[in-house]
Amino acid sequence: METLTEQAGNPADNVEKLRRVRAVLLDMDGVLYVGNRPLPGVQELLDYLDQTGRQWLCVTNNSSRTSQTFSEKLAGMNIQVPPQRILGSAEATANWLAEQARPGARVIMMGEASLRQALADKGFQLVDDPFQAEIAVASIFFGLTYEKLADMTLAIRNGARFVATNPDPTLPTERGQVPGTGSLIALLAQATDVEPEFVGKPYPGMFQQAMRKVGTQPEETLMVGDRYETDIVGAIRLGMPTVGVLTGVTTREQYETIEPKPDFILEGLPELLARFKEADA
């Protein structure tokens, strides 16, 4: 199936972009799987990237798991991805903060155990008292209570630096789209009159960490995602070639009205594998 961009542009240019790719960054929710359901062609694409000497890394705004537990989830779907090939927004946020804040800074957090572990691993002092916190880090939290929202609000209003793992308003599940980190962040921003500093996609911090891991420059690093406003927009801003897949959030109809468009708009990963094989032939 032709993509919207290829129909409007020069197919030869897109083939050449794929030929130059030395590394591929893949979003996870909506690209590798939806909920606990694996999407077609994942292992075949990863195997082909290995065979052709290309680096690859799974890069997700989902902060609810560690790299290890993401790897275990994928293994349960017969997709083999070692933990070192996964960068989640919890780890990315802790890495970013370690470069931004003083060692051992006092952090109050709203999030899952994965975020707590990532912050502790970087030496931050985790506190519960909102009036002791120097930094307030917020993310998805499935056990969220009003009291936790109140503590985060008090910390931020008391001057704590407000940092969020990602802006995704929804989280794709097998039941459909449910509230994501961005929706919770909007509540805190409304309650504090403070906008957070974001680390995850589309902001540069996560993309730059990912490219350091795979050792490539933007023009040779392909981003594959399903959510235009995070996966694709952030990559385009950095000069990366992009693939929008239709297995997740953004629909073909939405892509028809969006500018700038990804270099490729494909049904899913089997179609991307076919494009790589054509480019390499």
PDB file of C-alpha atoms in Angstrom:
ATOM      1  CA  MET A   1       0.000   0.000   0.000  1.00  0.00           C
ATOM      2  CA  GLU A   2       1.376   3.428  -0.909  1.00  0.00           C
ATOM      3  CA  THR A   3       1.782   5.902   1.895  1.00  0.00           C
ATOM      4  CA  LEU A   4       0.293   9.374   1.878  1.00  0.00           C
ATOM      5  CA  THR A   5       3.731  11.008   1.875  1.00  0.00           C
ATOM      6  CA  GLU A   6       5.027   8.822  -0.929  1.00  0.00           C
ATOM      7  CA  GLN A   7       2.007   9.658  -3.071  1.00  0.00           C
ATOM      8  CA  ALA A   8       2.646  13.375  -2.553  1.00  0.00           C
ATOM      9  CA  GLY A   9       6.434  13.320  -2.688  1.00  0.00           C
ATOM     10  CA  ASN A  10       9.339  11.547  -4.332  1.00  0.00           C
ATOM     11  CA  PRO A  11       9.448   7.784  -3.550  1.00  0.00           C
ATOM     12  CA  ALA A  12      13.129   7.679  -4.499  1.00  0.00           C
ATOM     13  CA  ASP A  13      13.947  10.170  -1.718  1.00  0.00           C
ATOM     14  CA  ASN A  14      12.212   7.988   0.854  1.00  0.00           C
ATOM     15  CA  VAL A  15      14.012   4.859  -0.356  1.00  0.00           C
ATOM     16  CA  GLU A  16      17.310   6.687   0.019  1.00  0.00           C
ATOM     17  CA  LYS A  17      16.383   7.780   3.557  1.00  0.00           C
ATOM     18  CA  LEU A  18      15.795   4.147   4.546  1.00  0.00           C
ATOM     19  CA  ARG A  19      19.025   3.070   2.905  1.00  0.00           C
ATOM     20  CA  ARG A  20      20.933   5.584   5.066  1.00  0.00           C
ATOM     21  CA  VAL A  21      19.299   4.477   8.331  1.00  0.00           C
ATOM     22  CA  ARG A  22      21.816   3.057  10.840  1.00  0.00           C
ATOM     23  CA  ALA A  23      19.452   2.798  13.816  1.00  0.00           C
ATOM     24  CA  VAL A  24      15.725   2.502  14.459  1.00  0.00           C
ATOM     25  CA  LEU A  25      13.865   3.800  17.509  1.00  0.00           C
ATOM     26  CA  LEU A  26      10.538   2.071  18.093  1.00  0.00           C
ATOM     27  CA  ASP A  27       7.716   3.244  20.298  1.00  0.00           C
ATOM     28  CA  MET A  28       6.090   0.333  22.154  1.00  0.00           C
ATOM     29  CA  ASP A  29       2.395   0.883  23.012  1.00  0.00           C
ATOM     30  CA  GLY A  30       0.566   0.862  19.687  1.00  0.00           C
ATOM     31  CA  VAL A  31       3.660  -0.191  17.705  1.00  0.00           C
ATOM     32  CA  LEU A  32       4.874  -3.465  19.254  1.00  0.00           C
ATOM     33  CA  TYR A  33       1.666  -4.314  21.104  1.00  0.00           C
ATOM     34  CA  VAL A  34      -1.703  -3.024  22.303  1.00  0.00           C
ATOM     35  CA  GLY A  35      -2.313  -3.898  25.939  1.00  0.00           C
ATOM     36  CA  ASN A  36      -1.213  -7.534  26.155  1.00  0.00           C
ATOM     37  CA  ARG A  37      -1.797  -8.277  22.466  1.00  0.00           C
ATOM     38  CA  PRO A  38       1.310  -8.366  20.260  1.00  0.00           C
ATOM     39  CA  LEU A  39       1.093  -6.650  16.898  1.00  0.00           C
ATOM     40  CA  PRO A  40       2.187  -8.427  13.689  1.00  0.00           C
ATOM     41  CA  GLY A  41       5.743  -8.502  12.398  1.00  0.00           C
ATOM     42  CA  VAL A  42       7.659  -7.290  15.452  1.00  0.00           C
ATOM     43  CA  GLN A  43      10.228 -10.074  15.826  1.00  0.00           C
ATOM     44  CA  GLU A  44      10.703 -10.337  12.070  1.00  0.00           C
ATOM     45  CA  LEU A  45      11.593  -6.635  11.844  1.00  0.00           C
ATOM     46  CA  LEU A  46      13.972  -6.782  14.823  1.00  0.00           C
ATOM     47  CA  ASP A  47      15.700  -9.843  13.358  1.00  0.00           C
ATOM     48  CA  TYR A  48      16.118  -8.085  10.013  1.00  0.00           C
ATOM     49  CA  LEU A  49      17.625  -5.006  11.666  1.00  0.00           C
ATOM     50  CA  ASP A  50      20.121  -7.270  13.437  1.00  0.00           C
ATOM     51  CA  GLN A  51      20.929  -9.101  10.202  1.00  0.00           C
ATOM     52  CA  THR A  52      21.601  -5.855   8.345  1.00  0.00           C
ATOM     53  CA  GLY A  53      23.803  -4.413  11.084  1.00  0.00           C
ATOM     54  CA  ARG A  54      21.397  -1.702  12.193  1.00  0.00           C
ATOM     55  CA  GLN A  55      21.056  -0.704  15.836  1.00  0.00           C
ATOM     56  CA  TRP A  56      17.603  -0.507  17.413  1.00  0.00           C
ATOM     57  CA  LEU A  57      16.073   0.620  20.675  1.00  0.00           C
ATOM     58  CA  CYS A  58      12.539   0.553  22.068  1.00  0.00           C
ATOM     59  CA  VAL A  59      11.672   4.026  23.350  1.00  0.00           C
ATOM     60  CA  THR A  60       8.433   4.445  25.270  1.00  0.00           C
ATOM     61  CA  ASN A  61       6.734   7.251  27.168  1.00  0.00           C
ATOM     62  CA  ASN A  62       5.163   4.600  29.369  1.00  0.00           C
ATOM     63  CA  SER A  63       6.768   4.958  32.810  1.00  0.00           C
ATOM     64  CA  SER A  64       4.822   2.198  34.560  1.00  0.00           C
ATOM     65  CA  ARG A  65       7.503  -0.493  34.105  1.00  0.00           C
ATOM     66  CA  THR A  66      11.255  -0.900  34.347  1.00  0.00           C
ATOM     67  CA  SER A  67      13.309  -2.019  31.353  1.00  0.00           C
ATOM     68  CA  GLN A  68      13.448  -5.477  32.923  1.00  0.00           C
ATOM     69  CA  THR A  69       9.672  -5.792  33.373  1.00  0.00           C
ATOM     70  CA  PHE A  70       9.056  -4.411  29.873  1.00  0.00           C
ATOM     71  CA  SER A  71      11.418  -7.103  28.577  1.00  0.00           C
ATOM     72  CA  GLU A  72       9.497  -9.760  30.516  1.00  0.00           C
ATOM     73  CA  LYS A  73       6.187  -8.511  29.145  1.00  0.00           C
ATOM     74  CA  LEU A  74       7.521  -8.755  25.596  1.00  0.00           C
ATOM     75  CA  ALA A  75       8.943 -12.222  26.227  1.00  0.00           C
ATOM     76  CA  GLY A  76       5.446 -13.308  27.218  1.00  0.00           C
ATOM     77  CA  MET A  77       4.384 -12.315  23.701  1.00  0.00           C
ATOM     78  CA  ASN A  78       7.312 -14.224  22.122  1.00  0.00           C
ATOM     79  CA  ILE A  79       9.129 -10.974  21.329  1.00  0.00           C
ATOM     80  CA  GLN A  80      12.778 -11.075  22.395  1.00  0.00           C
ATOM     81  CA  VAL A  81      14.011  -7.660  23.561  1.00  0.00           C
ATOM     82  CA  PRO A  82      16.747  -7.529  26.219  1.00  0.00           C
ATOM     83  CA  PRO A  83      16.373  -4.831  28.917  1.00  0.00           C
ATOM     84  CA  GLN A  84      19.316  -2.850  27.579  1.00  0.00           C
ATOM     85  CA  ARG A  85      17.356  -2.341  24.333  1.00  0.00           C
ATOM     86  CA  ILE A  86      14.527  -0.522  26.166  1.00  0.00           C
ATOM     87  CA  LEU A  87      14.389   3.094  27.341  1.00  0.00           C
ATOM     88  CA  GLY A  88      11.253   4.039  29.263  1.00  0.00           C
ATOM     89  CA  SER A  89      10.334   7.533  30.401  1.00  0.00           C
ATOM     90  CA  ALA A  90      10.911   6.683  34.084  1.00  0.00           C
ATOM     91  CA  GLU A  91      14.569   5.875  33.396  1.00  0.00           C
ATOM     92  CA  ALA A  92      14.897   8.756  30.936  1.00  0.00           C
ATOM     93  CA  THR A  93      13.511  11.219  33.486  1.00  0.00           C
ATOM     94  CA  ALA A  94      15.861  10.026  36.224  1.00  0.00           C
ATOM     95  CA  ASN A  95      18.818  10.216  33.816  1.00  0.00           C
ATOM     96  CA  TRP A  96      17.844  13.731  32.744  1.00  0.00           C
ATOM     97  CA  LEU A  97      17.355  14.946  36.310  1.00  0.00           C
ATOM     98  CA  ALA A  98      20.728  13.537  37.323  1.00  0.00           C
ATOM     99  CA  GLU A  99      22.272  15.965  34.829  1.00  0.00           C
ATOM    100  CA  GLN A 100      20.062  18.877  35.926  1.00  0.00           C
ATOM    101  CA  ALA A 101      19.842  18.716  39.722  1.00  0.00           C
ATOM    102  CA  ARG A 102      22.287  18.548  42.595  1.00  0.00           C
ATOM    103  CA  PRO A 103      23.268  15.050  43.791  1.00  0.00           C
ATOM    104  CA  GLY A 104      20.914  13.715  46.456  1.00  0.00           C
ATOM    105  CA  ALA A 105      18.233  16.341  45.847  1.00  0.00           C
ATOM    106  CA  ARG A 106      14.958  15.751  47.720  1.00  0.00           C
ATOM    107  CA  VAL A 107      12.230  14.481  45.389  1.00  0.00           C
ATOM    108  CA  ILE A 108       8.537  13.895  45.951  1.00  0.00           C
ATOM    109  CA  MET A 109       7.037  11.709  43.249  1.00  0.00           C
ATOM    110  CA  MET A 110       3.727  10.549  41.868  1.00  0.00           C
ATOM    111  CA  GLY A 111       4.152   7.349  39.902  1.00  0.00           C
ATOM    112  CA  GLU A 112       4.663   3.622  39.841  1.00  0.00           C
ATOM    113  CA  ALA A 113       7.468   1.611  41.473  1.00  0.00           C
ATOM    114  CA  SER A 114       9.471   1.836  38.233  1.00  0.00           C
ATOM    115  CA  LEU A 115       9.809   5.609  38.640  1.00  0.00           C
ATOM    116  CA  ARG A 116      10.696   5.284  42.322  1.00  0.00           C
ATOM    117  CA  GLN A 117      13.424   2.762  41.466  1.00  0.00           C
ATOM    118  CA  ALA A 118      14.822   4.893  38.649  1.00  0.00           C
ATOM    119  CA  LEU A 119      15.067   7.981  40.875  1.00  0.00           C
ATOM    120  CA  ALA A 120      16.581   6.017  43.772  1.00  0.00           C
ATOM    121  CA  ASP A 121      19.135   4.443  41.434  1.00  0.00           C
ATOM    122  CA  LYS A 122      20.331   7.950  40.519  1.00  0.00           C
ATOM    123  CA  GLY A 123      20.823   8.855  44.171  1.00  0.00           C
ATOM    124  CA  PHE A 124      17.842  11.136  44.723  1.00  0.00           C
ATOM    125  CA  GLN A 125      16.408  11.332  48.248  1.00  0.00           C
ATOM    126  CA  LEU A 126      12.722  10.394  48.026  1.00  0.00           C
ATOM    127  CA  VAL A 127      10.494  12.255  50.480  1.00  0.00           C
ATOM    128  CA  ASP A 128       6.787  12.246  51.322  1.00  0.00           C
ATOM    129  CA  ASP A 129       6.603  15.656  52.982  1.00  0.00           C
ATOM    130  CA  PRO A 130       5.626  18.181  50.279  1.00  0.00           C
ATOM    131  CA  PHE A 131       7.320  21.013  52.194  1.00  0.00           C
ATOM    132  CA  GLN A 132      10.696  19.243  52.123  1.00  0.00           C
ATOM    133  CA  ALA A 133      10.706  18.541  48.389  1.00  0.00           C
ATOM    134  CA  GLU A 134      13.019  20.398  46.033  1.00  0.00           C
ATOM    135  CA  ILE A 135      11.666  18.572  42.960  1.00  0.00           C
ATOM    136  CA  ALA A 136       8.215  17.134  42.226  1.00  0.00           C
ATOM    137  CA  VAL A 137       8.228  14.379  39.584  1.00  0.00           C
ATOM    138  CA  ALA A 138       4.864  13.296  38.193  1.00  0.00           C
ATOM    139  CA  SER A 139       3.838  10.397  35.984  1.00  0.00           C
ATOM    140  CA  ILE A 140       1.106   7.816  35.520  1.00  0.00           C
ATOM    141  CA  PHE A 141       0.031   6.322  38.848  1.00  0.00           C
ATOM    142  CA  PHE A 142      -2.615   3.610  38.841  1.00  0.00           C
ATOM    143  CA  GLY A 143      -3.056   3.859  42.613  1.00  0.00           C
ATOM    144  CA  LEU A 144      -3.636   7.612  42.511  1.00  0.00           C
ATOM    145  CA  THR A 145      -5.477   9.193  45.448  1.00  0.00           C
ATOM    146  CA  TYR A 146      -6.668  12.709  46.200  1.00  0.00           C
ATOM    147  CA  GLU A 147      -4.102  12.900  49.005  1.00  0.00           C
ATOM    148  CA  LYS A 148      -1.244  12.224  46.579  1.00  0.00           C
ATOM    149  CA  LEU A 149      -2.546  14.934  44.238  1.00  0.00           C
ATOM    150  CA  ALA A 150      -2.784  17.291  47.204  1.00  0.00           C
ATOM    151  CA  ASP A 151       0.809  16.563  48.282  1.00  0.00           C
ATOM    152  CA  MET A 152       2.129  17.129  44.769  1.00  0.00           C
ATOM    153  CA  THR A 153       0.168  20.368  44.494  1.00  0.00           C
ATOM    154  CA  LEU A 154       1.490  21.623  47.841  1.00  0.00           C
ATOM    155  CA  ALA A 155       5.075  20.765  46.890  1.00  0.00           C
ATOM    156  CA  ILE A 156       4.879  22.612  43.579  1.00  0.00           C
ATOM    157  CA  ARG A 157       3.126  25.629  45.102  1.00  0.00           C
ATOM    158  CA  ASN A 158       5.877  25.668  47.745  1.00  0.00           C
ATOM    159  CA  GLY A 159       8.506  26.065  45.016  1.00  0.00           C
ATOM    160  CA  ALA A 160       9.478  22.486  44.090  1.00  0.00           C
ATOM    161  CA  ARG A 161      10.642  22.142  40.501  1.00  0.00           C
ATOM    162  CA  PHE A 162       7.809  20.498  38.537  1.00  0.00           C
ATOM    163  CA  VAL A 163       8.994  17.693  36.212  1.00  0.00           C
ATOM    164  CA  ALA A 164       6.826  15.250  34.255  1.00  0.00           C
ATOM    165  CA  THR A 165       7.841  12.053  32.505  1.00  0.00           C
ATOM    166  CA  ASN A 166       5.664  12.586  29.416  1.00  0.00           C
ATOM    167  CA  PRO A 167       2.670  14.513  28.058  1.00  0.00           C
ATOM    168  CA  ASP A 168       0.616  11.603  26.609  1.00  0.00           C
ATOM    169  CA  PRO A 169      -3.038  12.417  27.386  1.00  0.00           C
ATOM    170  CA  THR A 170      -4.136   8.801  26.980  1.00  0.00           C
ATOM    171  CA  LEU A 171      -2.749   5.287  27.324  1.00  0.00           C
ATOM    172  CA  PRO A 172      -3.781   2.682  24.704  1.00  0.00           C
ATOM    173  CA  THR A 173      -5.226  -0.511  26.167  1.00  0.00           C
ATOM    174  CA  GLU A 174      -7.216  -3.435  24.837  1.00  0.00           C
ATOM    175  CA  ARG A 175     -10.339  -1.693  26.232  1.00  0.00           C
ATOM    176  CA  GLY A 176      -9.497   1.537  24.399  1.00  0.00           C
ATOM    177  CA  GLN A 177      -7.838   4.830  25.304  1.00  0.00           C
ATOM    178  CA  VAL A 178      -7.683   5.492  29.067  1.00  0.00           C
ATOM    179  CA  PRO A 179      -6.263   8.542  30.923  1.00  0.00           C
ATOM    180  CA  GLY A 180      -2.499   8.868  30.598  1.00  0.00           C
ATOM    181  CA  THR A 181       0.186  10.927  32.299  1.00  0.00           C
ATOM    182  CA  GLY A 182      -0.718  14.083  30.398  1.00  0.00           C
ATOM    183  CA  SER A 183      -4.242  14.067  31.782  1.00  0.00           C
ATOM    184  CA  LEU A 184      -2.930  13.876  35.360  1.00  0.00           C
ATOM    185  CA  ILE A 185      -0.340  16.561  34.640  1.00  0.00           C
ATOM    186  CA  ALA A 186      -3.085  18.863  33.358  1.00  0.00           C
ATOM    187  CA  LEU A 187      -4.821  18.581  36.732  1.00  0.00           C
ATOM    188  CA  LEU A 188      -1.639  19.480  38.620  1.00  0.00           C
ATOM    189  CA  ALA A 189      -0.871  22.350  36.250  1.00  0.00           C
ATOM    190  CA  GLN A 190      -4.378  23.708  36.770  1.00  0.00           C
ATOM    191  CA  ALA A 191      -4.074  23.399  40.553  1.00  0.00           C
ATOM    192  CA  THR A 192      -0.647  25.076  40.745  1.00  0.00           C
ATOM    193  CA  ASP A 193      -0.590  27.530  37.816  1.00  0.00           C
ATOM    194  CA  VAL A 194       2.776  25.951  36.938  1.00  0.00           C
ATOM    195  CA  GLU A 195       3.597  24.141  33.700  1.00  0.00           C
ATOM    196  CA  PRO A 196       5.992  21.196  34.076  1.00  0.00           C
ATOM    197  CA  GLU A 197       9.264  20.446  32.364  1.00  0.00           C
ATOM    198  CA  PHE A 198       8.696  17.344  30.231  1.00  0.00           C
ATOM    199  CA  VAL A 199      11.369  14.739  29.481  1.00  0.00           C
ATOM    200  CA  GLY A 200       9.587  12.179  27.278  1.00  0.00           C
ATOM    201  CA  LYS A 201       8.602  12.471  23.631  1.00  0.00           C
ATOM    202  CA  PRO A 202       8.127  14.907  21.873  1.00  0.00           C
ATOM    203  CA  TYR A 203      10.685  16.758  23.983  1.00  0.00           C
ATOM    204  CA  PRO A 204      14.369  16.418  23.018  1.00  0.00           C
ATOM    205  CA  GLY A 205      15.675  14.815  26.217  1.00  0.00           C
ATOM    206  CA  MET A 206      14.453  11.304  25.537  1.00  0.00           C
ATOM    207  CA  PHE A 207      15.352  11.274  21.836  1.00  0.00           C
ATOM    208  CA  GLN A 208      18.853  12.531  22.600  1.00  0.00           C
ATOM    209  CA  GLN A 209      19.403   9.866  25.270  1.00  0.00           C
ATOM    210  CA  ALA A 210      18.214   7.213  22.827  1.00  0.00           C
ATOM    211  CA  MET A 211      20.580   8.376  20.088  1.00  0.00           C
ATOM    212  CA  ARG A 212      23.500   8.378  22.513  1.00  0.00           C
ATOM    213  CA  LYS A 213      22.659   4.772  23.349  1.00  0.00           C
ATOM    214  CA  VAL A 214      22.647   3.649  19.705  1.00  0.00           C
ATOM    215  CA  GLY A 215      25.518   5.932  18.668  1.00  0.00           C
ATOM    216  CA  THR A 216      23.888   7.684  15.734  1.00  0.00           C
ATOM    217  CA  GLN A 217      23.011  11.164  14.498  1.00  0.00           C
ATOM    218  CA  PRO A 218      19.428  12.324  13.814  1.00  0.00           C
ATOM    219  CA  GLU A 219      19.564  12.006  10.023  1.00  0.00           C
ATOM    220  CA  GLU A 220      20.530   8.309  10.277  1.00  0.00           C
ATOM    221  CA  THR A 221      18.074   7.421  13.062  1.00  0.00           C
ATOM    222  CA  LEU A 222      14.550   6.364  12.076  1.00  0.00           C
ATOM    223  CA  MET A 223      11.702   6.944  14.555  1.00  0.00           C
ATOM    224  CA  VAL A 224       8.697   4.598  14.318  1.00  0.00           C
ATOM    225  CA  GLY A 225       5.609   5.627  16.258  1.00  0.00           C
ATOM    226  CA  ASP A 226       1.834   5.581  16.369  1.00  0.00           C
ATOM    227  CA  ARG A 227       1.122   8.908  18.117  1.00  0.00           C
ATOM    228  CA  TYR A 228       1.820  11.867  15.846  1.00  0.00           C
ATOM    229  CA  GLU A 229       2.017  14.600  18.487  1.00  0.00           C
ATOM    230  CA  THR A 230       4.739  12.813  20.491  1.00  0.00           C
ATOM    231  CA  ASP A 231       6.583  10.157  18.468  1.00  0.00           C
ATOM    232  CA  ILE A 232       6.562  11.897  15.117  1.00  0.00           C
ATOM    233  CA  VAL A 233       6.595  15.627  15.894  1.00  0.00           C
ATOM    234  CA  GLY A 234       9.538  15.359  18.280  1.00  0.00           C
ATOM    235  CA  ALA A 235      11.593  13.353  15.808  1.00  0.00           C
ATOM    236  CA  ILE A 236      10.842  15.702  12.904  1.00  0.00           C
ATOM    237  CA  ARG A 237      11.974  18.688  14.996  1.00  0.00           C
ATOM    238  CA  LEU A 238      15.346  16.989  15.503  1.00  0.00           C
ATOM    239  CA  GLY A 239      15.757  16.161  11.806  1.00  0.00           C
ATOM    240  CA  MET A 240      15.063  12.427  12.075  1.00  0.00           C
ATOM    241  CA  PRO A 241      13.289  10.415   9.347  1.00  0.00           C
ATOM    242  CA  THR A 242       9.944   9.105  10.598  1.00  0.00           C
ATOM    243  CA  VAL A 243       7.393   6.338  10.131  1.00  0.00           C
ATOM    244  CA  GLY A 244       3.838   6.693  11.389  1.00  0.00           C
ATOM    245  CA  VAL A 245       2.106   3.328  11.811  1.00  0.00           C
ATOM    246  CA  LEU A 246      -1.667   2.926  11.929  1.00  0.00           C
ATOM    247  CA  THR A 247      -1.773   0.280  14.670  1.00  0.00           C
ATOM    248  CA  GLY A 248      -2.173   2.725  17.549  1.00  0.00           C
ATOM    249  CA  VAL A 249      -3.512   6.213  18.180  1.00  0.00           C
ATOM    250  CA  THR A 250      -3.253   8.384  15.051  1.00  0.00           C
ATOM    251  CA  THR A 251      -5.498   7.363  12.150  1.00  0.00           C
ATOM    252  CA  ARG A 252      -4.955   7.655   8.414  1.00  0.00           C
ATOM    253  CA  GLU A 253      -7.738  10.249   8.264  1.00  0.00           C
ATOM    254  CA  GLN A 254      -5.920  12.368  10.845  1.00  0.00           C
ATOM    255  CA  TYR A 255      -2.651  12.108   8.940  1.00  0.00           C
ATOM    256  CA  GLU A 256      -4.398  13.508   5.878  1.00  0.00           C
ATOM    257  CA  THR A 257      -4.802  16.884   7.617  1.00  0.00           C
ATOM    258  CA  ILE A 258      -1.478  16.994   9.494  1.00  0.00           C
ATOM    259  CA  GLU A 259       1.652  18.921   8.492  1.00  0.00           C
ATOM    260  CA  PRO A 260       4.447  18.100   8.398  1.00  0.00           C
ATOM    261  CA  LYS A 261       3.694  14.469   7.604  1.00  0.00           C
ATOM    262  CA  PRO A 262       5.983  11.544   8.427  1.00  0.00           C
ATOM    263  CA  ASP A 263       8.205  10.277   5.634  1.00  0.00           C
ATOM    264  CA  PHE A 264       6.195   7.033   5.657  1.00  0.00           C
ATOM    265  CA  ILE A 265       2.657   6.263   6.801  1.00  0.00           C
ATOM    266  CA  LEU A 266       2.293   2.488   6.953  1.00  0.00           C
ATOM    267  CA  GLU A 267      -0.255  -0.013   8.181  1.00  0.00           C
ATOM    268  CA  GLY A 268       2.274  -1.589  10.553  1.00  0.00           C
ATOM    269  CA  LEU A 269       5.681  -3.192  10.988  1.00  0.00           C
ATOM    270  CA  PRO A 270       5.318  -5.848   8.241  1.00  0.00           C
ATOM    271  CA  GLU A 271       5.003  -3.010   5.736  1.00  0.00           C
ATOM    272  CA  LEU A 272       8.082  -1.291   7.198  1.00  0.00           C
ATOM    273  CA  LEU A 273      10.070  -4.518   6.872  1.00  0.00           C
ATOM    274  CA  ALA A 274       9.022  -4.729   3.221  1.00  0.00           C
ATOM    275  CA  ARG A 275      10.184  -1.141   2.655  1.00  0.00           C
ATOM    276  CA  PHE A 276      13.570  -1.885   4.226  1.00  0.00           C
ATOM    277  CA  LYS A 277      14.028  -4.932   2.011  1.00  0.00           C
ATOM    278  CA  GLU A 278      13.165  -2.885  -1.075  1.00  0.00           C
ATOM    279  CA  ALA A 279      15.632  -0.160  -0.058  1.00  0.00           C
ATOM    280  CA  ASP A 280      18.398  -2.710   0.607  1.00  0.00           C
ATOM    281  CA  ALA A 281      17.877  -4.662  -2.593  1.00  0.00           C
TER     282      ALA A 281
END
